[in-house]
C-alpha positions as a printed NumPy array, in Angstrom:
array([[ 24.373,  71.139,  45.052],
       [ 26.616,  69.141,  43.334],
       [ 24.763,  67.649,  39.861],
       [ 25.205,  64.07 ,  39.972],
       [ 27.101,  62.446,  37.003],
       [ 25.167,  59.689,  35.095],
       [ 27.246,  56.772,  33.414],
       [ 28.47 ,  57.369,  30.098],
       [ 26.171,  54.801,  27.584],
       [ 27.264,  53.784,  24.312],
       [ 24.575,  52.565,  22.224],
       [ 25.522,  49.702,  19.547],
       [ 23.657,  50.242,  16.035],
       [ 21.192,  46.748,  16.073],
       [ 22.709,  44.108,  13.923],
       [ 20.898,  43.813,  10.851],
       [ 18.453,  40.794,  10.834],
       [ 17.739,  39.02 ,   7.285],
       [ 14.219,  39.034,   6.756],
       [ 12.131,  36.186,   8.07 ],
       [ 11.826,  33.343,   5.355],
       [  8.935,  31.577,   5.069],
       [  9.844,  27.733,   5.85 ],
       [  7.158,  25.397,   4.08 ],
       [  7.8  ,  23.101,   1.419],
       [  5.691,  23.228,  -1.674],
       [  2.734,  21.025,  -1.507],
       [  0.009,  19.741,  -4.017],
       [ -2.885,  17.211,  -3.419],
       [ -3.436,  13.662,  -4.125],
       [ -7.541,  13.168,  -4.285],
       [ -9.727,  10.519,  -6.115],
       [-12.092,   7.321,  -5.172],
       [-11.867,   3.671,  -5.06 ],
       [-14.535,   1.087,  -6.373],
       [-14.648,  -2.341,  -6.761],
       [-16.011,  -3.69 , -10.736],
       [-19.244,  -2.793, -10.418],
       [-18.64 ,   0.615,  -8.704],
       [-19.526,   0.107,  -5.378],
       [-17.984,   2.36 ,  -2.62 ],
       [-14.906,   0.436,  -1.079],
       [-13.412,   1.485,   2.241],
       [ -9.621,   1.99 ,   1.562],
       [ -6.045,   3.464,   3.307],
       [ -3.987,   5.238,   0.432],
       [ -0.704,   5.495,   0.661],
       [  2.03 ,   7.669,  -0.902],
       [  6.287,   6.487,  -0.49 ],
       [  9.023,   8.66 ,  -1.49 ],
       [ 12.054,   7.638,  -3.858],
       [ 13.502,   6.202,  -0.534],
       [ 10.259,   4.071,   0.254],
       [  9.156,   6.305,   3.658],
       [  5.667,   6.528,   3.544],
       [  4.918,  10.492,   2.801],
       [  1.684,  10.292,   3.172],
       [ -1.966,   8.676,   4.407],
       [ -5.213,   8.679,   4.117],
       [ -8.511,   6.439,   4.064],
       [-11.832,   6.912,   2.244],
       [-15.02 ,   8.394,   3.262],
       [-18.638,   7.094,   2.744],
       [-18.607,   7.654,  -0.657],
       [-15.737,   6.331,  -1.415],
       [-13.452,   9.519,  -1.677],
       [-10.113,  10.735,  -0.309],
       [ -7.591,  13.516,  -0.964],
       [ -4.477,  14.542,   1.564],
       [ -1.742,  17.385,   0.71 ],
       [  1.71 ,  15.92 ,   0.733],
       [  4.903,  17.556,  -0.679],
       [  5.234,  18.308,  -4.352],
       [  7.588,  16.282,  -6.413],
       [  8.05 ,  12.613,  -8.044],
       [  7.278,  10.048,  -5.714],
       [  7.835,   6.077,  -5.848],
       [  4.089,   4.945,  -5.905],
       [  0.779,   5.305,  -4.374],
       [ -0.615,   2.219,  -2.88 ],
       [ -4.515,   1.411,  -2.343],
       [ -4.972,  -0.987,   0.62 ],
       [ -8.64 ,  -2.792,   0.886],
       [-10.023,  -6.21 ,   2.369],
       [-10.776,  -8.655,   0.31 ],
       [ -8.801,  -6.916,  -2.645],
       [ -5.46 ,  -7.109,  -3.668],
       [ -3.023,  -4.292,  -2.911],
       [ -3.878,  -1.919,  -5.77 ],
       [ -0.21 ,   0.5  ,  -7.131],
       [  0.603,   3.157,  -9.304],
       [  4.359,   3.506,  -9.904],
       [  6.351,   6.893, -10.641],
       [  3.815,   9.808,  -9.083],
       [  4.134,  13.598,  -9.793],
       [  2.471,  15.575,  -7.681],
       [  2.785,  19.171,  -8.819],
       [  2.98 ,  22.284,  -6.571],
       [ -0.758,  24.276,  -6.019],
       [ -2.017,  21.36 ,  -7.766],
       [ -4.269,  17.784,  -7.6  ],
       [ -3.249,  15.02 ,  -8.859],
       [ -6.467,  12.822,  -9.483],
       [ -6.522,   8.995,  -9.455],
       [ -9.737,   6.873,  -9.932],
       [ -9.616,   3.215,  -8.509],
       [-11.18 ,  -0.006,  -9.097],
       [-10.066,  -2.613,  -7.46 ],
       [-10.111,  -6.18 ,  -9.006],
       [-11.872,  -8.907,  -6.854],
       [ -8.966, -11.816,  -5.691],
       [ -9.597, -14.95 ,  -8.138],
       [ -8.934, -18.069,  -6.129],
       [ -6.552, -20.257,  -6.832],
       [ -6.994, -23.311,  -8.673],
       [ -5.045, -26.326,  -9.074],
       [ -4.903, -30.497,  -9.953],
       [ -3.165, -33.164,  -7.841],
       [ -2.215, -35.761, -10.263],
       [ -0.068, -38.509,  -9.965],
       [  3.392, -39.314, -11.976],
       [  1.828, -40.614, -15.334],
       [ -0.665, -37.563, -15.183],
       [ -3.947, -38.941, -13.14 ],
       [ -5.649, -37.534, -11.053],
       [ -5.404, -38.322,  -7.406],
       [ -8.632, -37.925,  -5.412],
       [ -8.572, -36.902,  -1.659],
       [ -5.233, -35.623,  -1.371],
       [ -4.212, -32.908,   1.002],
       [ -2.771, -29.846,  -0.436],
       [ -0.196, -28.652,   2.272],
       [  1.21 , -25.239,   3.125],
       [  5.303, -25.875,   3.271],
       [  6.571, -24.295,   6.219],
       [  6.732, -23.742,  10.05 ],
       [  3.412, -25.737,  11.11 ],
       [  2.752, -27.29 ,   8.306],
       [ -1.19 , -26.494,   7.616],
       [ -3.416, -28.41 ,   5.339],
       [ -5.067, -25.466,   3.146],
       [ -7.352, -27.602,   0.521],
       [ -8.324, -31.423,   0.02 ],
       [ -8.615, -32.248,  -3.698],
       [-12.537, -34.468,  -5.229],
       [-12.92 , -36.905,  -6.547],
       [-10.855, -35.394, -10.201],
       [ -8.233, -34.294,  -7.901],
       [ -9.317, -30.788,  -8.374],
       [ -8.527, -28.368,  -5.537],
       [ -9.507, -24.65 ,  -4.61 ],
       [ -7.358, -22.456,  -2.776],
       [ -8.949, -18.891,  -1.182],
       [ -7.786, -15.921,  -2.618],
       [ -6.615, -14.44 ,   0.788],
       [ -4.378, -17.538,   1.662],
       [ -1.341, -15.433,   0.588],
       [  2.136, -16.241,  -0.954],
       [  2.944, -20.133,  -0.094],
       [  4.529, -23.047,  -1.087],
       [  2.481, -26.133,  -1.025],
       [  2.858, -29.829,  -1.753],
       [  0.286, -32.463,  -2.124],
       [ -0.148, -35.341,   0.624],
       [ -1.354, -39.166,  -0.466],
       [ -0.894, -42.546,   0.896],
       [  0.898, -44.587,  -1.392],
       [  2.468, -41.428,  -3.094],
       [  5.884, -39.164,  -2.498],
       [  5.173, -35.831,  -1.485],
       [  4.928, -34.36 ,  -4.721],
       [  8.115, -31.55 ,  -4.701]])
């Protein structure tokens, strides 16, 4: 019988393959704790923002306090410590080395009200007047006594105010 005939194959040598690269960026750890003065445990988010101000990285703090997170090695713009009742807490310019922790300790300083005296053009004092937050809605934030003292809370924020009498200007 006749012997069948197979194909003729050609076999191609494999391309060579570069190796496989291992695609990770370098990272190190930010880790510490955040108190207020007298070293109470505070409940926190930490946050770290690149040169470009993206946030990088974030985090929040356990029961005792504590937090750590890995996030790329390099310089970074800041970390930021966010708590109620406290002040945004920042640390400019942060290296975080490869392999390694960076360690920060925190205590965060209490918001100090804001204090202030409604007096009139020859320096007096003008009892009862309304402090007023300057803006859209106009919202009376503080009343001033009798020595035309007046307290403002600590969490009120950034405004612009004027005081409010009868018989006076708005002051500017």
């Amino acid at each position: 019988p006749p012997i069948a005939r197979l194909p003729k194959v050609t076999a191609n040598a494999p391309t060579p393959q570069p190796p496989p690269v291992a695609v990770h960026a370098q990272t190190g750890s930010l880790a510490g704790s955040v108190r207020d003065p007298s070293g109470a445990v505070v409940t926190a988010s930490i946050h770290l923002l690149s040169l470009q101000g993206q946030l990088v990285g974030r985090t929040a703090t356990n029961e005792r306090g504590e937090f750590a997170m890995q996030v790329p090695a390099g310089v970074h713009d800041r970390v930021e410590v966010h708590a109620a009742g406290f002040p945004p807490w920042r640390q400019e310019r942060v290296r975080i080395e490869p392999s390694q922790t960076l360690r920060i300790e925190v205590v965060l300083q209490a918001d100090q009200p804001m204090r202030g005296q409604v007096v009139d053009p020859t320096g007096n004092p003008v009892p009862h007047a309304f402090v007023v937050r300057v803006g859209p809605g106009d919202q009376v934030v503080a009343t001033s006594d009798a020595e035309g003292q007046f307290v403002l809370a600590a969490d009120i924020g950034d405004l612009e105010v004027v005081a409010v009498h009868n018989g006076f200007a708005p002051s500017p």
